[in-house]
Short mmCIF file of C-alpha atoms and ligand atoms in Angstrom, two decimals:
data_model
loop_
_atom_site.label_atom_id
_atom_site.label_comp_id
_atom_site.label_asym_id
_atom_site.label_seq_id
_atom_site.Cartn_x
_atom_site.Cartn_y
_atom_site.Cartn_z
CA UNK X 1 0.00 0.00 0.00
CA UNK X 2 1.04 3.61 -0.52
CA UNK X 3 0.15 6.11 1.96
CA UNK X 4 -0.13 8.90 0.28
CA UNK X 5 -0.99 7.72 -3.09
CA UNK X 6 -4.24 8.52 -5.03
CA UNK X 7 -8.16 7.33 -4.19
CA UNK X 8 -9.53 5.17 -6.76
CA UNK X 9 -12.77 5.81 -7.76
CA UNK X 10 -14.30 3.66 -10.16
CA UNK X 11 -17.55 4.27 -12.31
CA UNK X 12 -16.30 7.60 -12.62
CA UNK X 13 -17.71 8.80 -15.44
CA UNK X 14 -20.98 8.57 -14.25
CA UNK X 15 -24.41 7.35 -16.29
CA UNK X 16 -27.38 8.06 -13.77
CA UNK X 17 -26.61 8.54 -10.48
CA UNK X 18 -23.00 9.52 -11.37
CA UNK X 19 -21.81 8.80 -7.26
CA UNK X 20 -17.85 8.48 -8.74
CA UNK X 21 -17.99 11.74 -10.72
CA UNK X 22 -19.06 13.70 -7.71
CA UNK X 23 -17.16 11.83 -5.51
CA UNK X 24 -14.09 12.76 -8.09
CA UNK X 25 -14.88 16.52 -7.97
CA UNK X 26 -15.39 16.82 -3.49
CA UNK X 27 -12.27 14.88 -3.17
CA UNK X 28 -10.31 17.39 -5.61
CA UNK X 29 -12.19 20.41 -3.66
CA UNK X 30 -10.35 18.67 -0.38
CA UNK X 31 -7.06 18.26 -2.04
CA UNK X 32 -6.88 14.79 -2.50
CA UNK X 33 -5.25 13.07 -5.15
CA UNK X 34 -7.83 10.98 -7.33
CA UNK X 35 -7.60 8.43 -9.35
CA UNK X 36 -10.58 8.04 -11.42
CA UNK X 37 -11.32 5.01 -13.61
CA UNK X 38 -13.61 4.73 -16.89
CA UNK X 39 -14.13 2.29 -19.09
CA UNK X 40 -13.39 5.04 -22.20
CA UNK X 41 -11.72 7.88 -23.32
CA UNK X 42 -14.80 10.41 -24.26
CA UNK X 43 -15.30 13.78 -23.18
CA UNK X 44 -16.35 12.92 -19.68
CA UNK X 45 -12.91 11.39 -18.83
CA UNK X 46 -12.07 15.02 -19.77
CA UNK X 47 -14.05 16.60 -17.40
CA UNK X 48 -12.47 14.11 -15.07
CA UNK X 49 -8.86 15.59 -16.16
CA UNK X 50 -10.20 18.89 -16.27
CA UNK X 51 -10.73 18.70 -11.84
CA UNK X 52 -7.50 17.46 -11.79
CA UNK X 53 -8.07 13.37 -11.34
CA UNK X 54 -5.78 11.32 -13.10
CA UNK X 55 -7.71 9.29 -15.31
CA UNK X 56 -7.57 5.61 -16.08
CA UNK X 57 -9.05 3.33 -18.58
CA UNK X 58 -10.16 -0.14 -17.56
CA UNK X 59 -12.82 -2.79 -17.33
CA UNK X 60 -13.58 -3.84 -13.89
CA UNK X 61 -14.69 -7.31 -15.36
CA UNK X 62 -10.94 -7.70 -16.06
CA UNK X 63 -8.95 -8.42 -13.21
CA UNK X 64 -5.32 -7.14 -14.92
CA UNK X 65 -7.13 -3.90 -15.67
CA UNK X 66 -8.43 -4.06 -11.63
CA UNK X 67 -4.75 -4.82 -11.09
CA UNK X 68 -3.18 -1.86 -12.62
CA UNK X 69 -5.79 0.36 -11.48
CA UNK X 70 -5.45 -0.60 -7.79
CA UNK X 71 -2.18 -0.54 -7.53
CA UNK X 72 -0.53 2.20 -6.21
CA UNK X 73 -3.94 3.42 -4.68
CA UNK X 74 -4.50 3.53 -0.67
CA UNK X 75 -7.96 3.92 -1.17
CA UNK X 76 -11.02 2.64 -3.05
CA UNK X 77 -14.68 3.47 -3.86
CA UNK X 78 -16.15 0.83 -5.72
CA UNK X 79 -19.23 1.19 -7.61
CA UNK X 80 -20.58 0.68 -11.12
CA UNK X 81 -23.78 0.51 -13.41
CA UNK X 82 -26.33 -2.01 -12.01
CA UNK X 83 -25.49 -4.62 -14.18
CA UNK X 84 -25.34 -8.57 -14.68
CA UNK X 85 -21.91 -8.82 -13.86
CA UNK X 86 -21.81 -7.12 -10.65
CA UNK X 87 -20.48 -9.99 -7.99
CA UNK X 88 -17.61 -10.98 -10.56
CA UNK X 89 -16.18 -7.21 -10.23
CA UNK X 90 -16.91 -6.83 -6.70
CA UNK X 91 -15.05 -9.95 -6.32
CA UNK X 92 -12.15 -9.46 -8.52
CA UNK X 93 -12.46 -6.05 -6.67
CA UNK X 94 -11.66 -7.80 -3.14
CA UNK X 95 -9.11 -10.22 -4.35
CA UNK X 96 -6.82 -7.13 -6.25
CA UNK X 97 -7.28 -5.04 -3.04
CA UNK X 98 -6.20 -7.71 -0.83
CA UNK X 99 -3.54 -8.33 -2.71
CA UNK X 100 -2.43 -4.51 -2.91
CA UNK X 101 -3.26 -3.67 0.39
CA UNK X 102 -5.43 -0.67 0.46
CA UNK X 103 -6.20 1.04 3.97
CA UNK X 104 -10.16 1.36 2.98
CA UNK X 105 -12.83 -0.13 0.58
CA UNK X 106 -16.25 2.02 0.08
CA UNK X 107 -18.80 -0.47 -1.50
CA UNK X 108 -21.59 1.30 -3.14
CA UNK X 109 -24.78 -1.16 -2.20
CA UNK X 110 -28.75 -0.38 -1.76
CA UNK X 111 -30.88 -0.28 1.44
CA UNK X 112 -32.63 -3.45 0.22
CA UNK X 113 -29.93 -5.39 1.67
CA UNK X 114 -30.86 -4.43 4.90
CA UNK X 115 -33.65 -6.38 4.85
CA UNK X 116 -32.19 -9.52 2.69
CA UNK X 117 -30.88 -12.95 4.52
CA UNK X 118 -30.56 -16.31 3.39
CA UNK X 119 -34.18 -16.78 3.72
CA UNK X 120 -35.83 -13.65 2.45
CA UNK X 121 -34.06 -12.05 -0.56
CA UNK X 122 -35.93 -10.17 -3.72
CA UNK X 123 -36.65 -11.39 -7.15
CA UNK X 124 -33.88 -8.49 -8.18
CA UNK X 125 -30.89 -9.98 -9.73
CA UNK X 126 -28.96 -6.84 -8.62
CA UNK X 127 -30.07 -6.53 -5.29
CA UNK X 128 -29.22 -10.24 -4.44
CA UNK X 129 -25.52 -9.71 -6.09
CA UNK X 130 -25.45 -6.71 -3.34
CA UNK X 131 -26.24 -9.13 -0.43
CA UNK X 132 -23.54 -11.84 -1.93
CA UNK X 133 -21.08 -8.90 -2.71
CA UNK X 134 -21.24 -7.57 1.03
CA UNK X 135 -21.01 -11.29 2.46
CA UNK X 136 -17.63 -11.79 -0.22
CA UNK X 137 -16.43 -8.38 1.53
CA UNK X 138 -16.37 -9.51 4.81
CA UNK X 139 -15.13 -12.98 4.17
CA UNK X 140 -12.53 -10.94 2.53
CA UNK X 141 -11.70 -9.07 6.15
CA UNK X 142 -10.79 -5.87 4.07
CA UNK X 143 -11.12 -2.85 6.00
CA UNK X 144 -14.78 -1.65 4.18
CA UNK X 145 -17.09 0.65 4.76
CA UNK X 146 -20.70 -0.29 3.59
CA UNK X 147 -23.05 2.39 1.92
CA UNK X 148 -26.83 1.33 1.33
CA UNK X 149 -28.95 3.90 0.04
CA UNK X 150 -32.40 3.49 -0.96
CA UNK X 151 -33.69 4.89 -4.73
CA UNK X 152 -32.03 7.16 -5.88
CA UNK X 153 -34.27 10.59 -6.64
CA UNK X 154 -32.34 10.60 -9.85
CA UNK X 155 -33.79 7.68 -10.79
CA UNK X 156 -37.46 9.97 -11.26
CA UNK X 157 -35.22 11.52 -14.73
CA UNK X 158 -35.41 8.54 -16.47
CA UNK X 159 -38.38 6.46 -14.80
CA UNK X 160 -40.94 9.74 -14.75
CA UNK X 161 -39.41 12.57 -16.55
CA UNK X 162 -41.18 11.77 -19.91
CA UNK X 163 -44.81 11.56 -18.46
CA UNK X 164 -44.48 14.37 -15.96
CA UNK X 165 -43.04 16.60 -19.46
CA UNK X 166 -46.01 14.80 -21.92
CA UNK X 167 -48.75 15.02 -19.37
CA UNK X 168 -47.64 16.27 -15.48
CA UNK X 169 -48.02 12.25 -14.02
CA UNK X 170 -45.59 10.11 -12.04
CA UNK X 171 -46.45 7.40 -13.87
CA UNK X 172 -44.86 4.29 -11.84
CA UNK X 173 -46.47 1.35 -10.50
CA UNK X 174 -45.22 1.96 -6.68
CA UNK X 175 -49.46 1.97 -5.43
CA UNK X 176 -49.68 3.02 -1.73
CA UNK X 177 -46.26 2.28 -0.93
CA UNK X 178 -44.33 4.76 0.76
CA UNK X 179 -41.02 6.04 -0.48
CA UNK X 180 -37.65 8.34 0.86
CA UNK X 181 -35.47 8.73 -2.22
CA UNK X 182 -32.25 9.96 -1.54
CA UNK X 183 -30.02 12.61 -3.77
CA UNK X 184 -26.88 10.92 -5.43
CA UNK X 185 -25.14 13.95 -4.82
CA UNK X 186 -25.92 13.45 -0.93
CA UNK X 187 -24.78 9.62 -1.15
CA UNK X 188 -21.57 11.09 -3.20
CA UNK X 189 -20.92 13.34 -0.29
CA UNK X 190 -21.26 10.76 2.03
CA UNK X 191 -18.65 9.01 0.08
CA UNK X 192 -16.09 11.54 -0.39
CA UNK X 193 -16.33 12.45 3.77
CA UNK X 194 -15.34 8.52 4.34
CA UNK X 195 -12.89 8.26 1.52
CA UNK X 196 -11.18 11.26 3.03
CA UNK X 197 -10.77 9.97 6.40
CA UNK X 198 -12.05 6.57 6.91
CA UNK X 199 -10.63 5.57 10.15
CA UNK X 200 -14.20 6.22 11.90
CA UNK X 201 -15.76 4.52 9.60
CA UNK X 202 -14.17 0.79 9.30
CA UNK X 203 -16.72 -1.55 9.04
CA UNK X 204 -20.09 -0.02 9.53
CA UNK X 205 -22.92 0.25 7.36
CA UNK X 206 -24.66 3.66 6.45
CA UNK X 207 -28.51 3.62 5.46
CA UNK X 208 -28.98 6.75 3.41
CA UNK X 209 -32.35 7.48 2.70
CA UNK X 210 -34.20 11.11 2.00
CA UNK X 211 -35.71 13.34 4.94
CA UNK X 212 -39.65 11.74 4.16
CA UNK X 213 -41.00 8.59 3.31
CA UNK X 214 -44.18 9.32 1.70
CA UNK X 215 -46.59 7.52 -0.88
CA UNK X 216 -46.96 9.34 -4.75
CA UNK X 217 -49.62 10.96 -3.92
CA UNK X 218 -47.44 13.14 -1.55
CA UNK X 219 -44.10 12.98 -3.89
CA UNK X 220 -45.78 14.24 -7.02
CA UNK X 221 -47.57 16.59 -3.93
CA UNK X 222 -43.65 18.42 -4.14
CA UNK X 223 -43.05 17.98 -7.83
CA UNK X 224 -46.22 20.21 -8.22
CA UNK X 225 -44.33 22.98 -5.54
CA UNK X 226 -41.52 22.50 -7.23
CA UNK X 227 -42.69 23.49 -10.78
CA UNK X 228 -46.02 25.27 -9.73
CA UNK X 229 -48.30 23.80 -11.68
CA UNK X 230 -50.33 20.34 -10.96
CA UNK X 231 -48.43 16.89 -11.19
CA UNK X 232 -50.40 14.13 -10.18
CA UNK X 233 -49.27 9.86 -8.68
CA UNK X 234 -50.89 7.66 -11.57
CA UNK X 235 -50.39 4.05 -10.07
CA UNK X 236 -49.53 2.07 -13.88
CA UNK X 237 -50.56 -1.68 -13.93
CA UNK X 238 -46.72 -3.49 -13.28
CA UNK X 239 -47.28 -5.43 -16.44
CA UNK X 240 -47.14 -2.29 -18.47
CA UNK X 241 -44.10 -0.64 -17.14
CA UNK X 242 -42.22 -4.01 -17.55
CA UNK X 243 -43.32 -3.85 -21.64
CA UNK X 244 -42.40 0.02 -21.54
CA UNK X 245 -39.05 -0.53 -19.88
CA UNK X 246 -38.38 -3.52 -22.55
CA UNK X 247 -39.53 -1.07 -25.18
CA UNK X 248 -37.37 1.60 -24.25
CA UNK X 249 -34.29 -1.29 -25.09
CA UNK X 250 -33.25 -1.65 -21.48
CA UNK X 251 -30.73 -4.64 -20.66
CA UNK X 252 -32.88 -7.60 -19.19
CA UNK X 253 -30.81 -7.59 -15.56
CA UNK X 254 -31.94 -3.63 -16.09
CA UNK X 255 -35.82 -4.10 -16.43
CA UNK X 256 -36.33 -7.08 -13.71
CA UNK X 257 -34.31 -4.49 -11.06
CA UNK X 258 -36.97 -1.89 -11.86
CA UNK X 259 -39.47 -4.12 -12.40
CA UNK X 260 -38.59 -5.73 -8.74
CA UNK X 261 -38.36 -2.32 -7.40
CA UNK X 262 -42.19 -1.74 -8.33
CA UNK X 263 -43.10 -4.65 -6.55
CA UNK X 264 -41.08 -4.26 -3.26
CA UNK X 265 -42.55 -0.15 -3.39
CA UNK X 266 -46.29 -1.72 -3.56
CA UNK X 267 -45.13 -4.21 -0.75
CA UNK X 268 -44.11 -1.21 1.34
CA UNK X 269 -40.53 -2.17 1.68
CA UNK X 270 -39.28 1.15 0.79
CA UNK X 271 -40.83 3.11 3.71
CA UNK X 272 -37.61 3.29 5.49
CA UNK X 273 -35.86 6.35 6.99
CA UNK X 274 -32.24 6.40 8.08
CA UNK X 275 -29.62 9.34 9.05
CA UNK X 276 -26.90 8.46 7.28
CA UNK X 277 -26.56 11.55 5.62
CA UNK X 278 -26.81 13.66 7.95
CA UNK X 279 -24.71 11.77 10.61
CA UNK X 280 -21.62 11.87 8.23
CA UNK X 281 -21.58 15.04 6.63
CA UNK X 282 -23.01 17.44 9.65
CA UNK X 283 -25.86 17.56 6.67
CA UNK X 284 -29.62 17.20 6.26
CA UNK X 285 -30.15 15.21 3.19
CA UNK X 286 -32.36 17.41 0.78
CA UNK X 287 -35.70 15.79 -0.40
CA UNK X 288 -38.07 15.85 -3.47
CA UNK X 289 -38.91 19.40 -3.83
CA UNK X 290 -34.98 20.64 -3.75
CA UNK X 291 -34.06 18.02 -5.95
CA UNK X 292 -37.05 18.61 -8.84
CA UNK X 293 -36.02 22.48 -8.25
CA UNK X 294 -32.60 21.68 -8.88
CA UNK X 295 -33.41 19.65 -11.71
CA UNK X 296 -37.01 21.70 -12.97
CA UNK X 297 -35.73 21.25 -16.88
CA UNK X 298 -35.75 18.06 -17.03
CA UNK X 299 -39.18 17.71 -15.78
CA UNK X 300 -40.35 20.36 -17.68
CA UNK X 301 -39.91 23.21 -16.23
CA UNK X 302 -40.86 25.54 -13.92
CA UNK X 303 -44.20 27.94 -14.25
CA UNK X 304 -43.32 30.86 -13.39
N1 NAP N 401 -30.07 4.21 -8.99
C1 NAP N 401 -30.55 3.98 -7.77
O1 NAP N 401 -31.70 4.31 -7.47
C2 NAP N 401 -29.66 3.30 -6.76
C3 NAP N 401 -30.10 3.22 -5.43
C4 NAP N 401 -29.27 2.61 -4.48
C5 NAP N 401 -28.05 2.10 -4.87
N2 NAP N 401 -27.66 2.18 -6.18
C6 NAP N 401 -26.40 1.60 -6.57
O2 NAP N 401 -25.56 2.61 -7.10
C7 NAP N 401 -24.66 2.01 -8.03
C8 NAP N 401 -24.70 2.80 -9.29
O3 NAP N 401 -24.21 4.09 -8.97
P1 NAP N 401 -24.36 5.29 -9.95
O4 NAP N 401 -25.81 5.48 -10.31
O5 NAP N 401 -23.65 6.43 -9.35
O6 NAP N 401 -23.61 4.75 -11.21
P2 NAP N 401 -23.68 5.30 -12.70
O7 NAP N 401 -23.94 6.76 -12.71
O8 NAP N 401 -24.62 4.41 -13.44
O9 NAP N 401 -22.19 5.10 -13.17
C9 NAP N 401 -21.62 3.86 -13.15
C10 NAP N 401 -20.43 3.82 -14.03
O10 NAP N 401 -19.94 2.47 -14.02
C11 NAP N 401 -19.31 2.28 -15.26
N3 NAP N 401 -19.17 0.85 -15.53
C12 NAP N 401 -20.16 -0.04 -15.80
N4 NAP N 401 -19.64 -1.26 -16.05
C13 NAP N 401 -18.30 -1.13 -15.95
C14 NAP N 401 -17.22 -2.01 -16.14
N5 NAP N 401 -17.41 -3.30 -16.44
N6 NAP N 401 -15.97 -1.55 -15.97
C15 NAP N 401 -15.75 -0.24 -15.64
N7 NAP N 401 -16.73 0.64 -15.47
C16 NAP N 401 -17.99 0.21 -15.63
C17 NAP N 401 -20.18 2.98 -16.26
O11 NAP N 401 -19.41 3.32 -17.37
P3 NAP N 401 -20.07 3.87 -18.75
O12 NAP N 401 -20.69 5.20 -18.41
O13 NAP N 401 -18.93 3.95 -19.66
O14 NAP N 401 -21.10 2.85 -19.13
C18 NAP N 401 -20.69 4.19 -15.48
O15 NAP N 401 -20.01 5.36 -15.80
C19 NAP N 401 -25.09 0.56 -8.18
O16 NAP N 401 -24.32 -0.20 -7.29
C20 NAP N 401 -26.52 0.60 -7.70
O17 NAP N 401 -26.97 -0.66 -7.23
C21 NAP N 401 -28.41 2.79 -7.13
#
């Protein structure tokens, strides 16, 4: 291990939530050296080199590429796309860290887990590969730090964007179920307050979850303060989000997450509140109306 050599933070060019990039850009603002990894050169590895990360190209499915981003590093965030092969990385993640030596791991996981054994799990392929990932981690007695935060509010730009835009409904099939998305950007600070001193930290678990879990009615409730005019919940059948999902081309692993996210929202397993947030950064986390403010084009806009 090097002491003072860079933070590795992979998924760093960011897709939806974009954790890594933010994490990338608070570390820089703290003076830390970064390390940022991509899977391609494109103009958001630039931005990357633009706050001053050195950027790295790699596949975290490939454990030589793992390998020569690791090394050197004396930290690590780990996280990447929900996708199929999830576990493998993680793993080959654990097994090039070990081998390195790295004074901290921060996995990126989902709340979910907290309520996952060997006896109750989900029908989400990427929620169980969180539950195996975190057992690998501790086999692997790595120094880690566990984050598990529930949706993500960015998630409402892809899943309700279009229908709030077309027609001012949330159009998700969540029913009753009550909900307390959190902001990536408040996970990603989260992050960055571990990664730059994790000592604290070793081996707990932070729940990070937004500061009210409330059913549609009330969410679309602060979409419609948000933009002043009227959004409304409309509770969609599951069956037909699964064909639109499928329509809009979304990898299979992709569509039974969301579609397994639906179902665990109508089963009320996403009425959870934690402090994680706030207990690590000194911070409230902000909640639906800040973020649509913050983020009023892509829903439309804002009446003035
Ligand atoms: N979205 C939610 O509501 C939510 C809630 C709780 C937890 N989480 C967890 O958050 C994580 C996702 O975080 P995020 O939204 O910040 O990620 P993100 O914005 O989707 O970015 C992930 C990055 O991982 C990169 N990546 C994917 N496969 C890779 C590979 N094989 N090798 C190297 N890089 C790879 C992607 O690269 P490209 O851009 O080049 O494809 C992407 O930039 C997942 O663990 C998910 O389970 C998400």
């Amino acid at each position: 291990m090097t002491d003072n050599g860079p933070i590795l933070v992979t998924g760093a060019a960011g897709q939806l939530g974009a954790v890594g990039r933010t994490v990338c850009g608070l570390l820089r603002d703290r003076g830390l050296p970064v390390r940022a990894m991509v899977r391609r050169e494109d103009d958001r590895a630039a931005a990357l080199r633009a706050v001053g990360a050195e950027v790295v190209v790699g596949d975290l499915l490939e454990p030589a590429d793992v390998y020569r981003v690791v090394s050197g590093c004396r930290r690590v965030y780990f996280g990447m796309s929900v996708s199929a092969g999830y576990l493998e990385a993680t793993v080959t993640m654990a097994v090039v860290a070990r081998e390195v030596g790295v004074d901290a791991v921060v996995n990126m996981s989902q709340m979910t887990v907290s309520q996952m054994s060997i006896q109750k799990t989900t029908s989400s392929g990427q929620q169980r590969q969180h539950w195996l990932s975190e057992q690998a981690l501790a086999w692997s007695a790595l120094p880690v730090v566990t984050i598990r935060p529930t949706m993500f509010l960015e998630s409402f730009s892809p899943l309700a964007a279009p229908t709030v835009r077309a027609r001012g409904r949330i159009e998700v099939p969540f029913g009753r179920g009550k909900t307390s998305p959190v902001a990536a950007a408040d996970v990603a600070r989260v992050v960055a307050a571990v990664l730059a001193d994790p000592g604290p930290h070793l081996g707990r678990i932070y729940e990070l979850t937004g500061p009210r879990s409330q059913d549609m009615h009330a969410v679309a409730r602060e979409f419609s303060d948000a933009l002043n005019r009227e959004i409304t919940y409309f509770d969609i059948p599951a069956e037909d989000w699964e064909r639109e999902l499928k329509k809009a081309g979304l990898p299979e692993h992709l569509t039974r997450h969301l579609v397994a996210m639906g179902e665990l929202h109508r089963a009320g397993r996403y009425d959870r509140l934690a402090d994680g947030v706030e207990r690590v950064t000194g911070r409230p986390a902000i909640g639906v109306r800040e973020f649509v403010s913050l983020k009023a084009d892509d829903f439309g806009g804002r009446r003035s």
